[in-house]
Short mmCIF file of N, CA and C in Angstrom, two decimals:
data_model
loop_
_atom_site.label_atom_id
_atom_site.label_comp_id
_atom_site.label_asym_id
_atom_site.label_seq_id
_atom_site.Cartn_x
_atom_site.Cartn_y
_atom_site.Cartn_z
N MET A 1 56.35 48.47 215.72
CA MET A 1 57.33 47.36 214.84
C MET A 1 58.86 48.15 215.43
N LYS A 2 58.91 46.50 214.32
CA LYS A 2 60.16 46.01 215.04
C LYS A 2 61.73 47.17 214.29
N CYS A 3 63.08 47.05 214.70
CA CYS A 3 64.02 47.73 214.20
C CYS A 3 64.45 46.77 212.78
N TYR A 4 64.81 47.57 211.76
CA TYR A 4 65.32 47.38 210.51
C TYR A 4 66.78 46.19 210.64
N THR A 5 67.49 46.92 211.64
CA THR A 5 68.71 45.89 211.59
C THR A 5 68.64 45.03 212.87
N HIS A 6 67.91 44.99 213.75
CA HIS A 6 68.20 44.36 214.50
C HIS A 6 66.17 44.13 215.16
N ARG A 7 66.12 43.14 214.49
CA ARG A 7 64.67 42.41 214.00
C ARG A 7 63.75 41.73 215.56
N GLN A 8 64.81 41.52 216.53
CA GLN A 8 63.83 41.35 217.91
C GLN A 8 63.82 42.75 218.78
N SER A 9 64.30 44.00 218.52
CA SER A 9 64.26 44.89 219.20
C SER A 9 63.35 45.83 218.35
N GLU A 10 61.93 46.85 219.67
CA GLU A 10 61.21 47.25 219.70
C GLU A 10 62.15 48.41 218.57
N ALA A 11 61.23 49.49 217.38
CA ALA A 11 61.99 50.55 216.96
C ALA A 11 61.53 51.75 218.22
N VAL A 12 61.97 52.58 217.95
CA VAL A 12 61.88 53.75 218.66
C VAL A 12 61.66 55.10 217.91
N ALA A 13 62.17 55.03 216.62
CA ALA A 13 62.18 56.37 215.73
C ALA A 13 62.44 55.78 214.68
N ILE A 14 62.30 56.75 213.47
CA ILE A 14 62.01 56.27 212.11
C ILE A 14 63.35 57.78 211.79
N CYS A 15 64.24 56.73 210.92
CA CYS A 15 65.36 57.71 210.45
C CYS A 15 65.18 58.92 209.40
N LYS A 16 65.10 59.67 209.40
CA LYS A 16 64.31 61.20 208.67
C LYS A 16 65.07 61.02 206.80
N TRP A 17 66.07 60.22 206.87
CA TRP A 17 66.63 60.25 205.37
C TRP A 17 66.47 58.93 205.01
N CYS A 18 66.15 58.03 205.34
CA CYS A 18 65.82 56.97 204.75
C CYS A 18 64.96 56.23 205.34
N GLY A 19 64.16 56.17 206.16
CA GLY A 19 62.46 56.25 206.54
C GLY A 19 63.10 54.44 207.23
N ARG A 20 63.53 53.98 207.62
CA ARG A 20 63.51 53.09 208.52
C ARG A 20 63.48 53.04 209.48
N ALA A 21 62.87 51.90 209.97
CA ALA A 21 62.37 52.23 212.03
C ALA A 21 63.87 51.55 212.93
N LEU A 22 64.14 52.32 213.72
CA LEU A 22 65.64 52.25 214.71
C LEU A 22 65.18 52.03 215.99
N CYS A 23 65.97 51.12 216.56
CA CYS A 23 65.71 51.21 217.94
C CYS A 23 67.05 51.90 218.84
N SER A 24 67.01 52.06 220.08
CA SER A 24 67.76 52.33 221.03
C SER A 24 69.38 52.67 220.52
N ASP A 25 69.44 51.69 219.46
CA ASP A 25 71.09 51.01 219.64
C ASP A 25 71.41 51.67 218.46
N CYS A 26 70.29 51.58 217.71
CA CYS A 26 70.65 52.52 215.86
C CYS A 26 70.91 53.77 216.03
N VAL A 27 69.64 54.37 216.83
CA VAL A 27 69.65 56.06 216.47
C VAL A 27 70.12 56.58 216.72
N VAL A 28 70.57 57.70 216.46
CA VAL A 28 71.21 59.02 217.20
C VAL A 28 70.48 60.12 216.23
N GLU A 29 70.89 60.85 217.74
CA GLU A 29 70.06 62.54 217.09
C GLU A 29 70.47 63.40 216.66
N VAL A 30 70.29 63.95 215.48
CA VAL A 30 71.14 65.20 214.52
C VAL A 30 70.60 66.13 214.62
N GLU A 31 70.32 67.31 215.63
CA GLU A 31 70.06 68.56 215.79
C GLU A 31 68.18 68.10 215.54
N LEU A 32 67.99 67.24 217.00
CA LEU A 32 66.38 67.16 217.22
C LEU A 32 65.72 66.27 216.07
N LEU A 33 65.98 65.64 215.13
CA LEU A 33 65.51 64.55 214.28
C LEU A 33 66.73 63.34 213.94
N CYS A 34 66.22 62.10 213.68
CA CYS A 34 66.81 61.05 214.02
C CYS A 34 67.05 60.58 212.63
N ALA A 35 68.59 59.56 213.10
CA ALA A 35 69.11 59.27 212.00
C ALA A 35 69.50 57.70 212.19
N CYS A 36 70.22 56.79 211.36
CA CYS A 36 70.81 55.66 211.23
C CYS A 36 72.19 56.19 211.96
N LYS A 37 72.48 55.47 213.01
CA LYS A 37 74.09 55.65 213.27
C LYS A 37 75.24 55.41 212.34
N SER A 38 75.91 56.17 212.57
CA SER A 38 77.27 55.92 211.44
C SER A 38 76.80 55.75 210.41
N ARG A 39 75.49 55.68 209.54
CA ARG A 39 74.82 55.63 208.04
C ARG A 39 74.66 57.15 207.55
N CYS A 40 73.47 57.64 208.51
CA CYS A 40 72.74 58.90 207.63
C CYS A 40 73.15 60.19 208.44
N GLU A 41 73.74 60.18 209.29
CA GLU A 41 73.87 61.33 210.00
C GLU A 41 74.21 62.71 209.00
N SER A 42 75.38 62.47 208.57
CA SER A 42 75.95 63.87 207.35
C SER A 42 74.65 63.99 206.20
N LYS A 43 73.86 62.99 206.08
CA LYS A 43 73.28 63.17 205.19
C LYS A 43 71.73 64.32 205.78
N VAL A 44 71.56 63.63 207.16
CA VAL A 44 70.81 64.53 207.65
C VAL A 44 70.86 65.73 208.37
N ALA A 45 72.04 65.89 208.50
CA ALA A 45 72.36 67.29 208.92
C ALA A 45 72.76 68.25 207.54
N MET A 46 73.29 67.65 206.63
CA MET A 46 73.15 68.63 205.86
C MET A 46 71.51 68.91 205.25
N ALA A 47 71.13 68.07 205.48
CA ALA A 47 68.98 68.43 205.09
C ALA A 47 68.32 69.06 205.98
N ASN A 48 69.34 69.10 207.16
CA ASN A 48 68.72 70.23 208.06
C ASN A 48 69.58 71.91 208.17
N ASN A 49 70.77 71.26 207.48
CA ASN A 49 70.97 72.78 207.03
C ASN A 49 70.45 73.49 205.71
N LEU A 50 70.06 72.61 205.06
CA LEU A 50 69.17 73.14 203.56
C LEU A 50 68.47 73.79 204.19
N LEU A 51 67.41 73.06 204.97
CA LEU A 51 66.31 73.58 206.05
C LEU A 51 66.46 74.82 206.21
N GLN A 52 67.26 75.10 206.70
CA GLN A 52 67.69 76.22 207.78
C GLN A 52 67.74 77.38 206.90
N LYS A 53 68.69 77.13 205.48
CA LYS A 53 68.77 78.00 204.85
C LYS A 53 67.68 78.40 203.75
N ASN A 54 67.11 77.64 203.99
CA ASN A 54 65.97 78.22 202.89
C ASN A 54 64.64 78.72 203.34
N GLN A 55 64.96 78.70 204.96
CA GLN A 55 63.96 78.87 206.01
C GLN A 55 64.31 80.78 205.73
N GLN A 56 66.01 80.83 205.76
CA GLN A 56 66.01 82.22 205.69
C GLN A 56 66.25 82.69 204.36
N VAL A 57 66.17 82.45 203.31
CA VAL A 57 65.76 82.88 201.98
C VAL A 57 64.24 83.27 201.99
N PHE A 58 63.37 82.55 202.60
CA PHE A 58 61.57 82.92 202.35
C PHE A 58 62.18 83.77 202.95
N GLN A 59 61.96 83.92 204.24
CA GLN A 59 62.25 85.54 205.02
C GLN A 59 62.71 86.80 204.19
N ARG A 60 63.78 86.53 203.56
CA ARG A 60 64.39 87.48 202.66
C ARG A 60 63.65 87.69 201.46
N ALA A 61 63.22 87.12 200.80
CA ALA A 61 62.41 86.75 199.90
C ALA A 61 61.09 88.01 199.97
N GLY A 62 60.05 87.44 201.47
CA GLY A 62 58.78 88.09 202.17
C GLY A 62 59.05 90.11 202.06
N ALA A 63 60.56 90.02 202.75
CA ALA A 63 61.26 91.59 202.87
C ALA A 63 61.16 92.37 201.00
N ALA A 64 61.83 91.18 200.34
CA ALA A 64 61.93 91.93 198.90
C ALA A 64 60.07 92.51 198.56
N TYR A 65 59.26 91.67 198.59
CA TYR A 65 57.90 91.76 198.03
C TYR A 65 57.80 93.41 198.75
N PHE A 66 58.23 92.88 200.23
CA PHE A 66 57.56 94.35 200.68
C PHE A 66 58.36 96.53 200.01
N ARG A 67 59.41 95.81 200.07
CA ARG A 67 60.66 97.02 199.30
C ARG A 67 59.80 97.24 198.34
N SER A 68 59.27 96.32 197.17
CA SER A 68 58.59 96.50 195.80
C SER A 68 57.49 96.64 195.79
N THR A 69 57.03 96.53 196.74
CA THR A 69 55.79 97.22 197.22
C THR A 69 56.30 98.47 196.96
N ILE A 70 56.40 99.03 197.94
CA ILE A 70 56.84 100.88 198.38
C ILE A 70 57.07 100.80 197.06
N PHE A 71 58.17 100.30 196.34
CA PHE A 71 58.90 101.09 195.02
C PHE A 71 57.32 101.17 194.18
N TYR A 72 56.41 100.11 193.88
CA TYR A 72 55.69 100.28 192.85
C TYR A 72 54.72 101.50 193.00
N PHE A 73 54.50 101.68 194.37
CA PHE A 73 53.32 102.70 195.10
C PHE A 73 53.52 103.88 194.84
N LEU A 74 55.60 104.36 194.60
CA LEU A 74 55.85 105.65 194.98
C LEU A 74 55.72 106.09 193.61
N ILE A 75 56.33 104.80 192.39
CA ILE A 75 56.12 105.45 191.10
C ILE A 75 54.57 105.32 190.58
N GLY A 76 54.08 104.30 190.75
CA GLY A 76 52.37 104.78 190.63
C GLY A 76 51.44 105.92 190.63
N SER A 77 52.44 106.43 191.84
CA SER A 77 51.59 107.69 192.61
C SER A 77 52.10 108.72 191.52
N PHE A 78 53.33 108.77 191.53
CA PHE A 78 53.66 109.79 190.80
C PHE A 78 54.09 109.89 189.54
N PHE A 79 53.13 108.68 188.53
CA PHE A 79 52.85 109.08 187.08
C PHE A 79 51.21 109.66 186.85
N LEU A 80 50.24 109.03 188.38
CA LEU A 80 48.82 109.65 188.51
C LEU A 80 48.97 111.23 188.82
N LEU A 81 49.89 111.53 189.92
CA LEU A 81 49.80 112.55 190.09
C LEU A 81 50.25 113.89 189.14
N ASN A 82 51.62 113.46 188.38
CA ASN A 82 52.12 114.23 187.05
C ASN A 82 50.82 114.02 185.57
N GLY A 83 50.16 112.77 185.47
CA GLY A 83 49.10 112.80 184.15
C GLY A 83 48.20 113.52 184.99
N SER A 84 47.84 113.77 186.01
CA SER A 84 46.21 114.42 186.40
C SER A 84 46.70 116.28 186.81
N PHE A 85 47.82 116.48 186.88
CA PHE A 85 47.86 118.05 186.59
C PHE A 85 48.23 118.72 185.42
N ASN A 86 48.35 117.62 184.16
CA ASN A 86 48.47 118.10 182.89
C ASN A 86 49.80 118.73 183.10
N ALA A 87 50.91 118.17 183.31
CA ALA A 87 52.03 118.52 183.34
C ALA A 87 52.53 119.10 181.47
N SER A 88 51.98 117.93 180.64
CA SER A 88 53.17 118.15 179.48
C SER A 88 51.53 119.37 178.71
N GLY A 89 50.41 119.30 178.84
CA GLY A 89 49.73 119.73 178.10
C GLY A 89 49.00 119.08 176.76
N ASN A 90 49.52 117.74 176.68
CA ASN A 90 48.87 116.93 176.10
C ASN A 90 48.13 116.04 176.29
N GLN A 91 46.81 115.88 176.42
CA GLN A 91 45.39 115.12 176.81
C GLN A 91 46.38 113.71 176.71
N ARG A 92 46.57 113.00 175.43
CA ARG A 92 46.90 111.64 174.91
C ARG A 92 48.08 111.18 175.89
N LEU A 93 49.20 112.40 176.05
CA LEU A 93 50.51 111.81 176.48
C LEU A 93 50.06 111.74 178.67
N ASP A 94 49.05 112.66 178.71
CA ASP A 94 48.69 112.38 180.18
C ASP A 94 47.92 111.34 180.78
N THR A 95 46.51 111.02 179.27
CA THR A 95 46.48 109.95 180.10
C THR A 95 47.35 108.71 180.00
N PHE A 96 47.58 108.35 178.92
CA PHE A 96 49.31 107.54 179.18
C PHE A 96 49.65 107.16 180.22
N ILE A 97 50.22 108.03 181.13
CA ILE A 97 50.97 108.01 181.71
C ILE A 97 50.42 108.32 183.00
N MET A 98 48.86 108.76 183.20
CA MET A 98 47.85 107.87 184.38
C MET A 98 47.65 106.83 184.15
N GLY A 99 47.19 106.00 182.79
CA GLY A 99 47.21 104.79 182.73
C GLY A 99 48.41 104.10 183.33
N LEU A 100 49.66 103.99 183.11
CA LEU A 100 51.42 104.14 183.34
C LEU A 100 51.25 104.15 185.14
N GLY A 101 50.38 104.88 185.65
CA GLY A 101 50.20 104.90 187.08
C GLY A 101 49.50 103.90 187.49
N ALA A 102 48.52 103.64 187.25
CA ALA A 102 47.33 102.95 187.83
C ALA A 102 47.84 101.53 187.21
N ILE A 103 49.37 101.13 186.29
CA ILE A 103 49.49 99.66 185.99
C ILE A 103 50.91 99.53 187.17
N PHE A 104 51.45 100.39 187.46
CA PHE A 104 52.10 100.56 188.93
C PHE A 104 51.64 100.19 189.84
N LEU A 105 50.24 100.73 190.58
CA LEU A 105 49.53 100.77 191.28
C LEU A 105 48.90 99.64 191.74
N SER A 106 48.60 98.80 190.66
CA SER A 106 48.17 97.47 190.56
C SER A 106 49.21 96.62 191.24
N TYR A 107 49.87 96.23 190.40
CA TYR A 107 51.49 96.04 190.73
C TYR A 107 51.38 95.73 191.74
N GLY A 108 51.81 96.74 192.41
CA GLY A 108 52.21 97.32 193.87
C GLY A 108 51.49 96.13 194.94
N ILE A 109 49.87 96.20 194.38
CA ILE A 109 48.34 95.71 195.08
C ILE A 109 49.18 94.06 194.95
N VAL A 110 49.90 93.32 194.13
CA VAL A 110 49.58 92.23 193.78
C VAL A 110 51.03 92.09 194.47
N GLN A 111 52.31 92.92 194.97
CA GLN A 111 53.15 92.73 195.26
C GLN A 111 53.12 92.62 196.92
N LEU A 112 51.84 93.40 197.38
CA LEU A 112 51.25 93.69 198.64
C LEU A 112 50.73 92.11 198.79
N SER A 113 50.29 91.65 198.06
CA SER A 113 49.41 90.55 198.62
C SER A 113 50.40 89.14 198.55
N SER A 114 50.99 89.55 197.91
CA SER A 114 52.45 88.03 197.55
C SER A 114 53.29 88.25 199.10
N ALA A 115 53.69 89.43 199.37
CA ALA A 115 54.77 89.74 200.86
C ALA A 115 53.60 89.42 201.92
N ARG A 116 52.13 89.36 202.35
CA ARG A 116 51.89 89.29 202.93
C ARG A 116 51.24 87.86 202.96
N LYS A 117 51.44 86.94 201.64
CA LYS A 117 51.39 85.24 202.42
C LYS A 117 52.30 84.98 202.60
N TYR A 118 54.22 85.76 202.19
CA TYR A 118 55.06 84.85 202.62
C TYR A 118 55.27 85.63 203.89
N LYS A 119 54.36 86.30 204.60
CA LYS A 119 54.68 86.74 206.28
C LYS A 119 53.89 85.89 207.27
N LYS A 120 52.30 84.67 206.35
CA LYS A 120 51.74 84.40 207.27
C LYS A 120 52.28 82.88 207.04
N LYS A 121 53.47 82.25 205.67
CA LYS A 121 53.85 81.56 205.73
C LYS A 121 54.98 81.54 206.40
N ASN A 122 55.54 82.57 206.91
CA ASN A 122 56.70 82.67 207.96
C ASN A 122 56.95 82.06 209.33
N LYS A 123 55.95 81.44 209.58
CA LYS A 123 55.70 81.50 210.96
C LYS A 123 55.69 80.10 210.48
N PHE A 124 57.03 79.39 211.18
CA PHE A 124 57.66 77.83 210.59
C PHE A 124 57.30 77.71 212.90
#
């Protein structure tokens, strides 16, 4: 493949922003990524910073899923235990409370599976 600017030179890299083939005179490294010298450097640096921020947000989202999992399990357990001990004396109310507990526990399981997916995908 030939350089986009210097048609006689062989390309050694491809710009991560515009996709042009670059020879050794036209290429510059921007944090381990290749870019067009004096043309796409700032855009590649901006894209790299955005990627790093996205990775941080992704990690925080996984942690938030784990925290909400704990919350839903605690609330669900509380409702199930409260309904199973006939706290109110009203069977319909206790059944309703136990149903709420089951819903919270079910949602906690969904959150846990989401948190595990984030943890698996977080291995960059």
